[in-house]
Amino acid sequence: MASFDNSTPFMLLARIHVKPGCVDQYLELARVTDKAVQASEPGMIHHTFDQDPDDPQAFVWSEVYANDEAFSAHVSNPPVQEYLQKHAELGDGFSVEVYGTVGDDCRQLMQSFGLPLKIFETKLGYSRV
């Protein structure tokens, strides 16, 4: 069995719901944020923004972090902070699911945002990431 801790990759799904009439603005916000993250965060090893096929106002950020440190860098990145501020204007839902093991400091950081959060702890498996 592999060992999983704060130094191993994990996946985060951020489920977003956009206010009526704001989808185009939100898509532009997501595009700008995605480009900034790609250019400035080497620890973000996968980053996509996917639309729900049943609800055109619902989206999911799928993110794979190299480790806990990469998550900390992400949430302190100015373009991400700007995105979160603009989400408050354009969005009406935001919840987070984490798949994988994160350390206590990372868990506390995630909880500090006050968003609905569910962390699924890894019990077995391996990672080739």
PDB file of C-alpha atoms in Angstrom, residues 6-129:
ATOM      1  CA  ASN A   6       0.556  16.130   3.077  1.00  0.00           C
ATOM      2  CA  SER A   7       3.254  15.562   0.447  1.00  0.00           C
ATOM      3  CA  THR A   8       1.096  13.535  -1.951  1.00  0.00           C
ATOM      4  CA  PRO A   9      -1.280  14.674  -4.714  1.00  0.00           C
ATOM      5  CA  PHE A  10      -4.983  15.111  -4.069  1.00  0.00           C
ATOM      6  CA  MET A  11      -8.039  16.069  -6.100  1.00  0.00           C
ATOM      7  CA  LEU A  12     -10.434  18.888  -5.285  1.00  0.00           C
ATOM      8  CA  LEU A  13     -13.828  19.399  -6.897  1.00  0.00           C
ATOM      9  CA  ALA A  14     -15.359  22.836  -6.421  1.00  0.00           C
ATOM     10  CA  ARG A  15     -19.029  22.780  -7.370  1.00  0.00           C
ATOM     11  CA  ILE A  16     -20.216  26.188  -8.549  1.00  0.00           C
ATOM     12  CA  HIS A  17     -23.653  27.531  -9.327  1.00  0.00           C
ATOM     13  CA  VAL A  18     -23.999  30.759 -11.311  1.00  0.00           C
ATOM     14  CA  LYS A  19     -26.793  33.307 -10.918  1.00  0.00           C
ATOM     15  CA  PRO A  20     -29.338  33.562 -13.761  1.00  0.00           C
ATOM     16  CA  GLY A  21     -28.112  35.763 -16.587  1.00  0.00           C
ATOM     17  CA  CYS A  22     -24.477  35.649 -15.426  1.00  0.00           C
ATOM     18  CA  VAL A  23     -23.120  32.560 -17.212  1.00  0.00           C
ATOM     19  CA  ASP A  24     -21.240  34.439 -19.947  1.00  0.00           C
ATOM     20  CA  GLN A  25     -19.598  36.783 -17.433  1.00  0.00           C
ATOM     21  CA  TYR A  26     -18.721  33.827 -15.229  1.00  0.00           C
ATOM     22  CA  LEU A  27     -17.183  31.891 -18.097  1.00  0.00           C
ATOM     23  CA  GLU A  28     -14.954  34.876 -18.863  1.00  0.00           C
ATOM     24  CA  LEU A  29     -13.973  35.119 -15.182  1.00  0.00           C
ATOM     25  CA  ALA A  30     -13.170  31.390 -15.165  1.00  0.00           C
ATOM     26  CA  ARG A  31     -11.139  31.714 -18.397  1.00  0.00           C
ATOM     27  CA  VAL A  32      -9.027  34.559 -17.018  1.00  0.00           C
ATOM     28  CA  THR A  33      -8.512  32.741 -13.713  1.00  0.00           C
ATOM     29  CA  ASP A  34      -7.572  29.477 -15.416  1.00  0.00           C
ATOM     30  CA  LYS A  35      -4.931  31.198 -17.563  1.00  0.00           C
ATOM     31  CA  ALA A  36      -3.456  32.948 -14.510  1.00  0.00           C
ATOM     32  CA  VAL A  37      -3.328  29.708 -12.528  1.00  0.00           C
ATOM     33  CA  GLN A  38      -1.654  27.887 -15.412  1.00  0.00           C
ATOM     34  CA  ALA A  39       0.998  30.605 -15.687  1.00  0.00           C
ATOM     35  CA  SER A  40       1.736  30.973 -11.978  1.00  0.00           C
ATOM     36  CA  GLU A  41       1.116  27.683 -10.170  1.00  0.00           C
ATOM     37  CA  PRO A  42       3.418  24.781 -11.046  1.00  0.00           C
ATOM     38  CA  GLY A  43       1.874  22.772  -8.195  1.00  0.00           C
ATOM     39  CA  MET A  44      -1.531  22.770  -9.920  1.00  0.00           C
ATOM     40  CA  ILE A  45      -1.147  19.736 -12.129  1.00  0.00           C
ATOM     41  CA  HIS A  46      -4.719  19.537 -13.467  1.00  0.00           C
ATOM     42  CA  HIS A  47      -7.241  22.379 -13.710  1.00  0.00           C
ATOM     43  CA  THR A  48     -10.490  22.237 -15.682  1.00  0.00           C
ATOM     44  CA  PHE A  49     -13.860  23.996 -15.544  1.00  0.00           C
ATOM     45  CA  ASP A  50     -16.685  21.686 -16.615  1.00  0.00           C
ATOM     46  CA  GLN A  51     -20.361  22.458 -17.211  1.00  0.00           C
ATOM     47  CA  ASP A  52     -23.083  20.220 -15.800  1.00  0.00           C
ATOM     48  CA  PRO A  53     -25.000  18.611 -18.696  1.00  0.00           C
ATOM     49  CA  ASP A  54     -28.300  18.896 -16.789  1.00  0.00           C
ATOM     50  CA  ASP A  55     -27.967  22.450 -15.442  1.00  0.00           C
ATOM     51  CA  PRO A  56     -26.346  25.121 -17.647  1.00  0.00           C
ATOM     52  CA  GLN A  57     -25.742  27.305 -14.581  1.00  0.00           C
ATOM     53  CA  ALA A  58     -23.790  24.596 -12.720  1.00  0.00           C
ATOM     54  CA  PHE A  59     -20.046  24.025 -13.141  1.00  0.00           C
ATOM     55  CA  VAL A  60     -17.249  22.068 -11.497  1.00  0.00           C
ATOM     56  CA  TRP A  61     -13.626  23.076 -11.099  1.00  0.00           C
ATOM     57  CA  SER A  62     -11.614  19.822 -11.209  1.00  0.00           C
ATOM     58  CA  GLU A  63      -8.226  20.440  -9.645  1.00  0.00           C
ATOM     59  CA  VAL A  64      -5.313  18.149  -8.828  1.00  0.00           C
ATOM     60  CA  TYR A  65      -2.715  19.543  -6.471  1.00  0.00           C
ATOM     61  CA  ALA A  66       0.821  18.178  -6.222  1.00  0.00           C
ATOM     62  CA  ASN A  67       0.635  18.438  -2.426  1.00  0.00           C
ATOM     63  CA  ASP A  68      -0.720  20.540   0.442  1.00  0.00           C
ATOM     64  CA  GLU A  69       1.772  23.326  -0.277  1.00  0.00           C
ATOM     65  CA  ALA A  70       0.341  23.686  -3.791  1.00  0.00           C
ATOM     66  CA  PHE A  71      -3.133  24.230  -2.335  1.00  0.00           C
ATOM     67  CA  SER A  72      -1.847  26.905   0.013  1.00  0.00           C
ATOM     68  CA  ALA A  73      -0.145  28.652  -2.928  1.00  0.00           C
ATOM     69  CA  HIS A  74      -3.378  28.444  -4.938  1.00  0.00           C
ATOM     70  CA  VAL A  75      -5.659  30.072  -2.390  1.00  0.00           C
ATOM     71  CA  SER A  76      -3.144  32.862  -1.720  1.00  0.00           C
ATOM     72  CA  ASN A  77      -2.617  33.568  -5.441  1.00  0.00           C
ATOM     73  CA  PRO A  78      -4.007  37.086  -6.206  1.00  0.00           C
ATOM     74  CA  PRO A  79      -5.946  36.003  -9.352  1.00  0.00           C
ATOM     75  CA  VAL A  80      -7.679  33.283  -7.326  1.00  0.00           C
ATOM     76  CA  GLN A  81      -8.546  35.735  -4.568  1.00  0.00           C
ATOM     77  CA  GLU A  82      -9.990  38.075  -7.206  1.00  0.00           C
ATOM     78  CA  TYR A  83     -11.966  35.165  -8.678  1.00  0.00           C
ATOM     79  CA  LEU A  84     -13.466  34.367  -5.265  1.00  0.00           C
ATOM     80  CA  GLN A  85     -14.503  38.003  -4.781  1.00  0.00           C
ATOM     81  CA  LYS A  86     -16.180  38.116  -8.198  1.00  0.00           C
ATOM     82  CA  HIS A  87     -17.852  34.756  -7.557  1.00  0.00           C
ATOM     83  CA  ALA A  88     -19.724  36.450  -4.720  1.00  0.00           C
ATOM     84  CA  GLU A  89     -21.275  38.801  -7.310  1.00  0.00           C
ATOM     85  CA  LEU A  90     -21.966  36.264 -10.070  1.00  0.00           C
ATOM     86  CA  GLY A  91     -22.487  32.972  -8.240  1.00  0.00           C
ATOM     87  CA  ASP A  92     -25.060  31.668  -5.805  1.00  0.00           C
ATOM     88  CA  GLY A  93     -23.487  28.354  -4.802  1.00  0.00           C
ATOM     89  CA  PHE A  94     -20.030  27.039  -3.946  1.00  0.00           C
ATOM     90  CA  SER A  95     -19.133  23.748  -2.265  1.00  0.00           C
ATOM     91  CA  VAL A  96     -15.898  21.773  -2.099  1.00  0.00           C
ATOM     92  CA  GLU A  97     -15.101  18.048  -2.112  1.00  0.00           C
ATOM     93  CA  VAL A  98     -11.569  16.755  -1.568  1.00  0.00           C
ATOM     94  CA  TYR A  99     -10.444  13.273  -2.587  1.00  0.00           C
ATOM     95  CA  GLY A 100      -7.173  12.251  -1.002  1.00  0.00           C
ATOM     96  CA  THR A 101      -5.209  12.770   2.143  1.00  0.00           C
ATOM     97  CA  VAL A 102      -4.382  16.268   3.314  1.00  0.00           C
ATOM     98  CA  GLY A 103      -2.478  17.287   6.437  1.00  0.00           C
ATOM     99  CA  ASP A 104      -3.988  19.048   9.432  1.00  0.00           C
ATOM    100  CA  ASP A 105      -2.769  22.507   8.359  1.00  0.00           C
ATOM    101  CA  CYS A 106      -4.268  22.125   4.892  1.00  0.00           C
ATOM    102  CA  ARG A 107      -7.539  20.822   6.361  1.00  0.00           C
ATOM    103  CA  GLN A 108      -7.733  23.842   8.681  1.00  0.00           C
ATOM    104  CA  LEU A 109      -7.018  26.188   5.774  1.00  0.00           C
ATOM    105  CA  MET A 110      -9.821  24.584   3.746  1.00  0.00           C
ATOM    106  CA  GLN A 111     -12.226  24.867   6.682  1.00  0.00           C
ATOM    107  CA  SER A 112     -11.321  28.536   7.224  1.00  0.00           C
ATOM    108  CA  PHE A 113     -13.224  29.586   4.086  1.00  0.00           C
ATOM    109  CA  GLY A 114     -16.558  28.630   5.642  1.00  0.00           C
ATOM    110  CA  LEU A 115     -17.740  26.842   2.500  1.00  0.00           C
ATOM    111  CA  PRO A 116     -19.517  23.502   2.557  1.00  0.00           C
ATOM    112  CA  LEU A 117     -16.592  21.042   2.616  1.00  0.00           C
ATOM    113  CA  LYS A 118     -16.314  17.264   2.519  1.00  0.00           C
ATOM    114  CA  ILE A 119     -12.922  15.535   2.655  1.00  0.00           C
ATOM    115  CA  PHE A 120     -12.731  11.905   1.527  1.00  0.00           C
ATOM    116  CA  GLU A 121      -9.658  10.318   3.148  1.00  0.00           C
ATOM    117  CA  THR A 122      -7.630   7.869   1.051  1.00  0.00           C
ATOM    118  CA  LYS A 123      -7.595   4.354   2.491  1.00  0.00           C
ATOM    119  CA  LEU A 124      -5.767   2.526  -0.305  1.00  0.00           C
ATOM    120  CA  GLY A 125      -4.537   2.890  -3.830  1.00  0.00           C
ATOM    121  CA  TYR A 126      -1.644   4.486  -5.661  1.00  0.00           C
ATOM    122  CA  SER A 127      -0.864   7.621  -7.600  1.00  0.00           C
ATOM    123  CA  ARG A 128       1.162   7.921 -10.807  1.00  0.00           C
ATOM    124  CA  VAL A 129       0.758  11.680 -10.877  1.00  0.00           C
TER     125      VAL A 129
END
